[in-house]
Amino acid sequence: MKSQEVGSMSHHMILWICVCVEIIFCACGESCFPPSFYATAPQEINAGHVLSKVYVVGCASQLKRVETSDPDFAIHLDGTIVALHSTEVPSAGRHFSVWAQDSDGRQSKMDVYISQKSTQPPKTGILRRFKRRWSPPPISIVENDNSGLSKDIERVGSDSSANHSVYYVISGPGVDKDPVGVFTVDKFSGMLRVHSAVDREEWPQFQIVVQVYDRFTNKETDLPLPLTVQVTDVNDNAPTFTGSLKFSVLEQSAGVVVGHVNATDRDETGTEHTKIKYTLLDGNDLFSIDAQTGVIKTRTATLDREVKDKHFITVEIRDMNGAPNGLFNTATATILLEDINDNPPVFSKTSLSVNVKENVEGETLLLRIPVEDKDLTKTPNWKSVFAITKGNDAGLFRIETDPDTNEGLLYLTKPLDYEKNKAVKLEVQARNEAELSGTQASWASIPIDVNVEDEDEGPEFMPANLTLRIKEGLPNGTVIGKYIAKDPETSSNTGIRYYEISDPASWIEVGESTGELKITNTVDRESHLVKNDMYNITVKAVDASAKTGTGTVFIIVEDVNDNIPLLPTHELIVCEKEGELGSVVLVAEDKDKTPFSSPFLFELRKPYEGEWTLSKLNDTAATLQQAGELPTGTTYTIPVLVKDLQGEGDTQTVTVKICRCQLNQCVASQTSTALGVGGILAMLLGLALLLLLCVLAAFFCVTGKDKPKHVDAHGSGGMLLKSNTEGPGEEVSNILIVPTSGIDQSVKGTAVDNGMFDTMNSMGVMNATSMAGAWQDSQQPFLQQSSDMLDMNSQHDFRAENNVFLLNQRDEATLQTWRTNGIYLDMKLNYLRTGEDGRYADDILHSYGFEGEGSVAGSVGCCSDQNPNDNLDFLNTLGPKFRTLAEVYNKK
């Protein structure tokens, strides 16, 4: 046991001596840091925790920059390792790298390994040493070692081997995890061996856990040791290209970036094994490449797409910074030249010509103009734009581009005239849609001769449109002008005949051989055929070869004072207004225009100067107003003198009616008749007739049987007797005779035959239809009431069938009776008495003081109640005088 302890102590002393030697060597050599450093820490590390300190005595002042690969830790220039953030140390340990740079620019690297401190209490019966921990020196192997034999790497040993008989067990990646079987350990000696080659690019390091057990108890005699085996990189991977190797650049560009070649290397980053140098193996006269970045640029401006639009160059990438022993790869990069408009369109010929007949219709294609352009087709650098720069002042031509062939298309837009111009010289320029770039060339032009071919033409009017100015009303036969045509070839008008094509009003005659224009009918500017004082005719000219030509004559018709202002001829309405004198506006019209029309002069002529006044309203109207109160319903014819601005005019009659209005329209008025001599005579005549009727009625009452006859004379009437009182007058018996109907159609000379039978729908009393001697009524209750009132004569048989009363005539003389008339009058009076006041306007009662002059009821003489047709329609339109009579009668 002592020998083992002594051996273990000697082993540790050798390790420490080596570390000290390395530290001293680093202090005096290239770096202040050792290649690797080991430290312990608790499982949880707080921010600011000092992990350990690397001794950099003697060279700390030479350090310029120190960086770590782990952002959780930092190292000061004095070698102190500090935790920047709170972090954890896994059971397998933690590893990071430190890079240092001194003032001379030399760089060095140190690997820091942190293992977890044990927090377990010491096991019973096992003596543990806490002041020192078993740990091997840094272990590394070279990748891709294909010697084919197992190799010893390093011996691991535990301090517990001094007190125990131990054996070692390893686990982890490379042992019992992928890649399995790479490492083994000698169970009793602790020698670590490698058995196969390892690819660093796949497994840059292995984290192996070494455990030590007592041989007899199989219990761990020490804490597990995390062991890191680094795989040292060798330059076994050549750099490879990444990304596309296709680039493009504008032609004629110098010093312009074409593209960026990208490459990568799988070997260890930061070493010469991954330091790549870029080289062009060809194309160096046109392009260059940056050796460190791989950026390709153009060298010259002579790159011409029209000469060569695509270039291929070979690029080499070599590691070891381009050293001859470096690994490399090559690839071909493709560079496309993009087009610029450095070539204008060029005409394939130096000049062009074309022949065209005169009078050819417009929009005719005359010529195709070919051009050549070396720029990229179907692009704005290639597409041509043509323009006529000379010779098209009259606008006879136009030009456009054929989108498929890029040719110019020259069109004729108007017919050409050989007699005016036998040839037209044009100049056409060709441009591109894009402006020129990278060239000193300019846009090209080409001359084009258009030769006009002659053909026999019809006569032409000179001018094509003739304008004449005449006054309206010129006498027939007046020559207003001459319109002649000439032969375009001979400039002669010999043998040309003239004819009218259009003369809507037949006002003008054209001389067949002379072309003179004469008035044949009176020209009226006010005609509807004259538009804006303009009248047009069309004339045709025919030469000896029957060729024709047409022309238009525009005749401006000047106004003369041939119209006087006219007043309206229809009846004008003067509406009565309460407390105002009625008036009406007279508007005069004059078909002439200024100065032969308005303003007008209005003057009222006798004999109405005392009843009406006339005042000017505006230039074309005057107001006619009552000078005093005039009778309603009277129509007046009033003479009014109207003159225009030139004093031309005449006296005209205006018809005016005074009436009551509703919505500015006359309504039926109740006439008021003054009782002059004629009125008194009419009243006396009515009174005499009334007395006669009373005598006749008494006679029939005395001589009648039980059932009196129903007799009605052909025409009767009644009137109210004049009373000195202001009341409604004396009671009047059933004296008004109302014609009736309902007789058989076979009877001639009766009321039916005289057209006296009519319906009473407007009064709502009856709806009777003449049916061959029958009455048919749709109002059954009314008929039932009427049948009770009828006192039929023995000479008449009445029977009711299906609401139809049938009356058979036995004696024509007895059909018309006063009794029958009284029955219908009684029915009418009762109906009106029970009707609503607002139902029929003419039936409203009107109170008045007396029935003399000024009474709105007028006369109630016998003749005023007679209907011209002697039918029953008057019952529907009887006015206030009938209502007054009804009121008097019903008081009985």
Phi, psi and omega in degrees: 000323180292319180297322178295318180295319180296320179296322180292320180295319180295325180295316179292325179295322178297319180296316181293325178296319179297319180296317180296321179297319180295320180297316180295321181295320180293323180295331183258349184254226188283330188223152176276342184257147174287165179296330180213158181213138182244140180211158178244156181202157176293168182297321178250122182249129177272157178297136181091356180291129178277116184282308180187185180219130177268131183282118179236037183297130175098343181225008180298326181291343181274346182287136180251321182210137178227128180228155177240155178275347180255117182292349179278349183230154176220157178231129179280169180293340178273003176096001181283129178259122186233142175278125179276331182226161174289130184210181181233154175248115180292168181295333179278356179097180182218145185222139170210168184247153178235128176248134181234147177226129180267182185293338179274003179086003178282141182245150177215162184229141177226133177264127181252127179245123181247124176251160185275131175290144179278135177247007180282142177289152180299138180285149181293132176086356181244127179273118180249148177250121183262345184280341183218145183239139179287132182202137180272169173288168178305139183240136177212153176229158181268134181290155174058035176281105186253039180291339177085358180242151175289144183233142174281134181259304184194153177262133175253144182211147180251145177297338181289348179292345178287335184246348184227157170268110192243166168220158189244144178225135177242156179207165177121187179301136182090350181244282179249006174233161183303136352279120186288142172084012178285320183240148170220167177228140174291123191303323187255330181269339180081015181283125180268130184234152174244139188242349180212161180290147182237137177266116183297328181293341175262318183227086182291337178201162179233130176260101183254140178254124179254128178238146181239133184233152172286135184293333187265322183260346183058028176254147180295132179262354180204165178293152176297144182252117173285124184240125180255128176250111178277140176258116183283133184284142168237155183281080183248008179232125176279149177296151180232153179280144173231149179083179184279149176246026176251127184227165177216151180206150178293141176296157179061030178254130179244136178071021183259139179292127178270314181179183184233122176273127181250140179215160179217160180222133184281348181293177188295129180294143177088002179250170178296340181295337182245008178274110190258141174242134182258136182219141172267127180271344175205173180074018182290345179283339182248331185226163175221159180224139177285126186296331185264324186258339182079017179279126180262136177229162175276146180263332191221161178264013182272005178292119185237115182296325181291340175271310179210117187265356182217134180234143178241127179231148181260128182246132176250138172239127184226134178276192186056028179058034176085008179299152181302329180274005179285153177277150186213167173216157177230155177205161180256125176262139179253127181241118179263136178267124178274151188277142166239160183277073179259010179225111177285159175295140183239133178287139181283344176233162181273337178204161181221155176214156181208145178253141180213139179284148176293157178066012174293136182300156181292173181060041176253129178287121181263322193202144169255131184247106182279147175221161176237141179216125185279350181290173185297127184295155177063019177245163177301337177288341183254326184295133184263150174231120184258150178213138175274110186267340181216150170087004182241040181294329181276358179069034181277345186228159169215159183221143177217177185250135172283118185292339182272315184261349182067021179272157172272136181246113182264121182247149171266125183258336179225149178299144178266153181241115182296323183292335179269323184205114183278342180207145178236128179257121180246159172228126185243133178249142179246129177234177171253161174296325178265152177285157179291149181210139176070027180208156176263001182289164179230173181291143183261154177229159180221137175278142180228127177259122176255111182263127182265126179264137184280149172212155183293126184241162175283170180296152180237132177286143178237107358279173180296327178231119182257135178245126178237150179237121180227164174264146178291155176081014178297147181293152178299142181093353179291129178275121182258352179165183179225137182231105186241160179236160180230156174282124183298330182283321185255349184058030181241149177252015181292134175080009182267133178253150185237140181218150175279136172258319182218123174210083191305323184261000182056045180267336190241142174241134181256127177294126187296322183257339185256334184079013178288146180250117182241153175281127177248336177220155185299126179277125182242115180296333182279002179293149179290347178278350177263120181248119180054045179064019183239134176229132186243143169229154179243134185239142177245138176246136181233126180268186185294333180269013178070012173280145188238162172211152183236156176211162183239135177252121177262114183255116176270116184266118180272145185279146169231164184276074182252011178225137176261158176293137183242140176268159179297142182266346180280165183290131178262146184252128173253113183274130176290140176228142183296121176077008180229156175268132183291155179210164177214149182264129176260117180251121181261148179234138178229122183289343177287168177244169181305135012260024183259014180230236184292159005283146184264157174251125179248138180213129180275129181260161176296157014257020186254026183292332180273344183257335183229153173235152181230126180228144183287133179262312175204197185295334186238005185217155176221157181256122176261120187229148177295138174274342178198182181290133180236154182298140178285141179088359181273141178252132183242142171248115190245125177280130180228131177267127178233128179233151176273189184295333180271004179085008178272131179176184183204164177279130182234154183260129178251127179265122184232133178240133179263125182205167173279141188240150170223120187055044178061022177236142178293141175241162181300126184251152176274111186289147177243117186252131177283133181275088173271208180296318180297320181295320180294319179297321179296322179294320179295319179296320178295322179296319180297317179296320180298317178297321179296318180295322179297318179298316180297319181296318180296321180298316180291326179295324182284320186270357182283162175272199180299319178254106186294156178284152177257099186241142177218121176287158181280082177109118176207173179198180180206166179209160176275136176285139181293133181239150177277351181272163177271004181280190183285353178101182182285159177290142183240133180285183183285077190252342181287132182262121180251122180298147179234174179218197181099019180269171180290142182291345181285343183280127181261146178081006180272184179297326179295315182294332181272006178076029183269354184270128180211168181276164178237037183296322185296334178267350180073018184267307184223157174226072190261149179230131179287119183227072174052058176084018181231150170255130175240125186231137180272353182255086186299316181301320181295321181291324179298318178296320182293324182294329177292331184276336185288129174251093190285144175284154181295342181278001182236135175252124178245139172212148182250126178225116178055051177063022180239122176272129180248128180237121178259126183280129174250332182217119183298325185291336184266000183289324183260110184231153175293330183293318179298318179297321178297323179298313181293324177294321178298317178298316180297315183295317179296320180296315181294328181292326181268350182286158178285145184296326185275003187282317179230118186298326184286348183262004180289137179288140177236127178271140178211160186280319182208164184259033179260213183294135179093352180290133181287343180281337180072202182273146175246033180294169184296324186286337183290343183263359183278129176273139182301326181268358179055039179249189186266004183297332183297339178296334182275344188234014179297139185269201185300331182292327176290321178297322178297317178297320178297320179297318180294316184293318185287342176290346176292000000 
